[in-house]
PDB file of C-alpha atoms in Angstrom:
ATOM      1  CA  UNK A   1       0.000   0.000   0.000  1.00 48.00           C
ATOM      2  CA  UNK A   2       1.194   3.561  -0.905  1.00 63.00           C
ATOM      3  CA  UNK A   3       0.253   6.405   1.349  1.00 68.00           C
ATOM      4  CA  UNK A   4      -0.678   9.172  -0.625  1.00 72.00           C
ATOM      5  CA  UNK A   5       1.102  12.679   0.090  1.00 76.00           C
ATOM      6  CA  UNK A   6      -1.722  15.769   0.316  1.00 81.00           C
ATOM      7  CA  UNK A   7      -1.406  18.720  -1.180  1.00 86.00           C
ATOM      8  CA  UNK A   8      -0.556  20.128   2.374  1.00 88.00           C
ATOM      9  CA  UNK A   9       1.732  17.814   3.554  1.00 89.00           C
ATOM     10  CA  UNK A  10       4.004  18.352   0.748  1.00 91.00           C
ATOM     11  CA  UNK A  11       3.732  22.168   0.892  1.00 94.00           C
ATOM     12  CA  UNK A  12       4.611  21.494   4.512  1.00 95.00           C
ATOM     13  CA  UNK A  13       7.897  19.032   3.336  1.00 94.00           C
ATOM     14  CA  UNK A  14       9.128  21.864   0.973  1.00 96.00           C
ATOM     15  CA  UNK A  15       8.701  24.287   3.471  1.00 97.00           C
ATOM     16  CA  UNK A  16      10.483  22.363   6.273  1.00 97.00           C
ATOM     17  CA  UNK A  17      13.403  21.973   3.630  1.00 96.00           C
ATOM     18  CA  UNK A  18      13.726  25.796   3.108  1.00 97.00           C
ATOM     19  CA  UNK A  19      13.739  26.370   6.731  1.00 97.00           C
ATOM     20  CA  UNK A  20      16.785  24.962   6.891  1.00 95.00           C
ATOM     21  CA  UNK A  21      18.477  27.074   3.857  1.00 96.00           C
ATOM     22  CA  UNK A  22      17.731  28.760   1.064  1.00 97.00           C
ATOM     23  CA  UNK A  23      17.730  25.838  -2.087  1.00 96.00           C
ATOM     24  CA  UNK A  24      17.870  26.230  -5.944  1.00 94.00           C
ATOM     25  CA  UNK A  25      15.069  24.374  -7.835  1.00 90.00           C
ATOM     26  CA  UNK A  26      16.551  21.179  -8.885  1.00 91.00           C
ATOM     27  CA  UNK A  27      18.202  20.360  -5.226  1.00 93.00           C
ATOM     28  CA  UNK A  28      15.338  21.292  -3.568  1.00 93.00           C
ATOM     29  CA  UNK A  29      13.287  18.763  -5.745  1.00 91.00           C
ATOM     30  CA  UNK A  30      15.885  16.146  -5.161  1.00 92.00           C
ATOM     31  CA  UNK A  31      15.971  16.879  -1.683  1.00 92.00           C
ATOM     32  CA  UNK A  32      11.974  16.395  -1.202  1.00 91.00           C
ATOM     33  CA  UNK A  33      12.438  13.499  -3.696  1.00 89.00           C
ATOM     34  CA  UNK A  34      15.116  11.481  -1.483  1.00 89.00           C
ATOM     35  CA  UNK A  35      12.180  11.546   1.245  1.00 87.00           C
ATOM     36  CA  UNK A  36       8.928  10.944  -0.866  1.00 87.00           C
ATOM     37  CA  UNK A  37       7.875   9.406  -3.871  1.00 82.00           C
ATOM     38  CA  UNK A  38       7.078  12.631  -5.703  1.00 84.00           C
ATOM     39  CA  UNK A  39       8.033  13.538  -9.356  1.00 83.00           C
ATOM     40  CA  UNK A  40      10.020  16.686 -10.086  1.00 82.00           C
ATOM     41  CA  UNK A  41       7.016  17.416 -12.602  1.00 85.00           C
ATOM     42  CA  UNK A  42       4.681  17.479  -9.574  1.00 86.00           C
ATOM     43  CA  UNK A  43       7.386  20.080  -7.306  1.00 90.00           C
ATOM     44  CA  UNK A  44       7.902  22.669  -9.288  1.00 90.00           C
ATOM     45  CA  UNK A  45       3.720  23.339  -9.402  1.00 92.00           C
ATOM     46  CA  UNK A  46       4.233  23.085  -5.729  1.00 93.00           C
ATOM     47  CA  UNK A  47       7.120  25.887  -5.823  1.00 93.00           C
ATOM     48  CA  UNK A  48       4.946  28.471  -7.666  1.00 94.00           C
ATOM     49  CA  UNK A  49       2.079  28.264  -6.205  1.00 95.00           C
ATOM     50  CA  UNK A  50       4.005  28.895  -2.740  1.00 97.00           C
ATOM     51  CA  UNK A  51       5.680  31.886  -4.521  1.00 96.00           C
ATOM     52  CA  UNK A  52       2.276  32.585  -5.656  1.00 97.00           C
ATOM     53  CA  UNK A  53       0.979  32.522  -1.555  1.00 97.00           C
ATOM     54  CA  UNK A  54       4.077  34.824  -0.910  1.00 97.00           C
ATOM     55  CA  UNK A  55       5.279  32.099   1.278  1.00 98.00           C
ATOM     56  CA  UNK A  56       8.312  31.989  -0.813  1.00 97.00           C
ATOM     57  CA  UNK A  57      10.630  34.316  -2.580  1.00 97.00           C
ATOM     58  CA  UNK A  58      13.207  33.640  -5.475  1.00 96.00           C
ATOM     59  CA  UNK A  59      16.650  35.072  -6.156  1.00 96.00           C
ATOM     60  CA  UNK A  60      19.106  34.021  -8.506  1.00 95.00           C
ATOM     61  CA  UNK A  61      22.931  32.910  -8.410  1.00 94.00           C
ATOM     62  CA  UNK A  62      25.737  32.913 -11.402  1.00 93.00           C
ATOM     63  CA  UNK A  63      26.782  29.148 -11.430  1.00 91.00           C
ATOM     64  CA  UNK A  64      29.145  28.161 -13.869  1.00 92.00           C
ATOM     65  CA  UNK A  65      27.988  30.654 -16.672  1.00 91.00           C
ATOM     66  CA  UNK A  66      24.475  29.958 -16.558  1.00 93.00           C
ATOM     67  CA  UNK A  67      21.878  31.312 -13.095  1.00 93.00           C
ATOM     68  CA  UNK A  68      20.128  29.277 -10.240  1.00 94.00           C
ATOM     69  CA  UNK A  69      17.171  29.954  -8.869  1.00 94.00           C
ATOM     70  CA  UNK A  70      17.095  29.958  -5.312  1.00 96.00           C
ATOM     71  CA  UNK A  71      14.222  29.457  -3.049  1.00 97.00           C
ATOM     72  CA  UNK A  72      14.084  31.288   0.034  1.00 97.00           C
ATOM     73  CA  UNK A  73      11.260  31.118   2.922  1.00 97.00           C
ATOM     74  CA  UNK A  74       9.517  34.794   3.130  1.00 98.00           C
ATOM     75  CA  UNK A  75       8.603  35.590   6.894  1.00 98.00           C
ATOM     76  CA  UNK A  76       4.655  34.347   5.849  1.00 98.00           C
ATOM     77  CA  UNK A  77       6.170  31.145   4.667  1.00 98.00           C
ATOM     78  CA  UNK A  78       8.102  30.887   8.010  1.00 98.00           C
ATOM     79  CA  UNK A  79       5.027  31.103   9.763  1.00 98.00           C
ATOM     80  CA  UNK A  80       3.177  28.712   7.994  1.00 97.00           C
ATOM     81  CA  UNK A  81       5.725  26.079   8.325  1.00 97.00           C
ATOM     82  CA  UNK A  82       5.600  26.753  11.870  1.00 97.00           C
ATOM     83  CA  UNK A  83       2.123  26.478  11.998  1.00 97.00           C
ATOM     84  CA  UNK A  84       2.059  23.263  10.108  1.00 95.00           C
ATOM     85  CA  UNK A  85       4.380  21.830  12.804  1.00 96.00           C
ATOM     86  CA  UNK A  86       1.963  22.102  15.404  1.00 96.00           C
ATOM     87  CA  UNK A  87      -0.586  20.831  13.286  1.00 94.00           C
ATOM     88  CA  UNK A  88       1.456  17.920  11.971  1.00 94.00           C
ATOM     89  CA  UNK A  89       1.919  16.937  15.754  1.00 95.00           C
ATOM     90  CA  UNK A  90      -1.837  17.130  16.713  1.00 95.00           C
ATOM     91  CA  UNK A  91      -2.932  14.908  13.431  1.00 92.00           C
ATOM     92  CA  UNK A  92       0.119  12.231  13.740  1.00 92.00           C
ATOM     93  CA  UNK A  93      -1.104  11.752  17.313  1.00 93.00           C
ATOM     94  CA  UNK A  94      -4.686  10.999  16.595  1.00 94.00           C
ATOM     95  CA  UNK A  95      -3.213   8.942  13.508  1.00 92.00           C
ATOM     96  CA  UNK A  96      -0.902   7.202  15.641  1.00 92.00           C
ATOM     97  CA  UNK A  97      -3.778   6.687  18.251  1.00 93.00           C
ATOM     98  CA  UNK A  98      -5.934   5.238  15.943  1.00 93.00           C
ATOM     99  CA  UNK A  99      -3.804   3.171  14.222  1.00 92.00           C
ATOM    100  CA  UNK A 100      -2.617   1.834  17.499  1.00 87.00           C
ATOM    101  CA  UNK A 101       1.132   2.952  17.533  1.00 67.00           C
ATOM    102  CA  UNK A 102       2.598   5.205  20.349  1.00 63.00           C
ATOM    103  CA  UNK A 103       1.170   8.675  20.299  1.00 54.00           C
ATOM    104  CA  UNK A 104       4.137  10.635  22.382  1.00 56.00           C
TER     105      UNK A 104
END
């Protein structure tokens, strides 16, 4: 059985990732995809839209003649990772409870 990943959660993955450092595109899609089973066609939809939600911001970098796009978190996106900590925490619990695994 494969678990899907909601639209949410994986907003909340790339999110977590950028709260760590700023990324350019393809390593941050390489990044989310060495956790989950999620196509680089589906992430960069995902990127936009958070761009889109001003929850992330773009700059770019010369690299070896050519420029990356980095992602960095904006202070809304910051938020709403931190947000979707807490409510990560309060649905794995009731998951975990339910499921019968240890809800600590």
């Amino acid at each position: 059985m494969a678990i899907q990943v909601s639209g949410t959660l994986l907003d909340a993955c790339v999110l977590a990732f950028l709260a760590e450092k700023d990324a350019y595109g393809y390593s941050l899609t390489q990044l989310v995809k060495e956790s989950l089973d999620i196509s680089e066609s589906t992430l960069y939809p995902v990127m936009r839209r958070l761009q889109n939600d001003e929850l992330l911001t773009t700059y770019d970098e010369p690299h070896s003649g050519r420029n990356r796009r980095y992602y960095r978190l904006t202070e809304k996106g910051a938020d709403r990772f931190r947000a979707c900590v807490e409510e990560w925490k309060v649905f794995k619990g009731k998951v975990e409870k339910i499921l019968g695994g240890d809800a600590s």
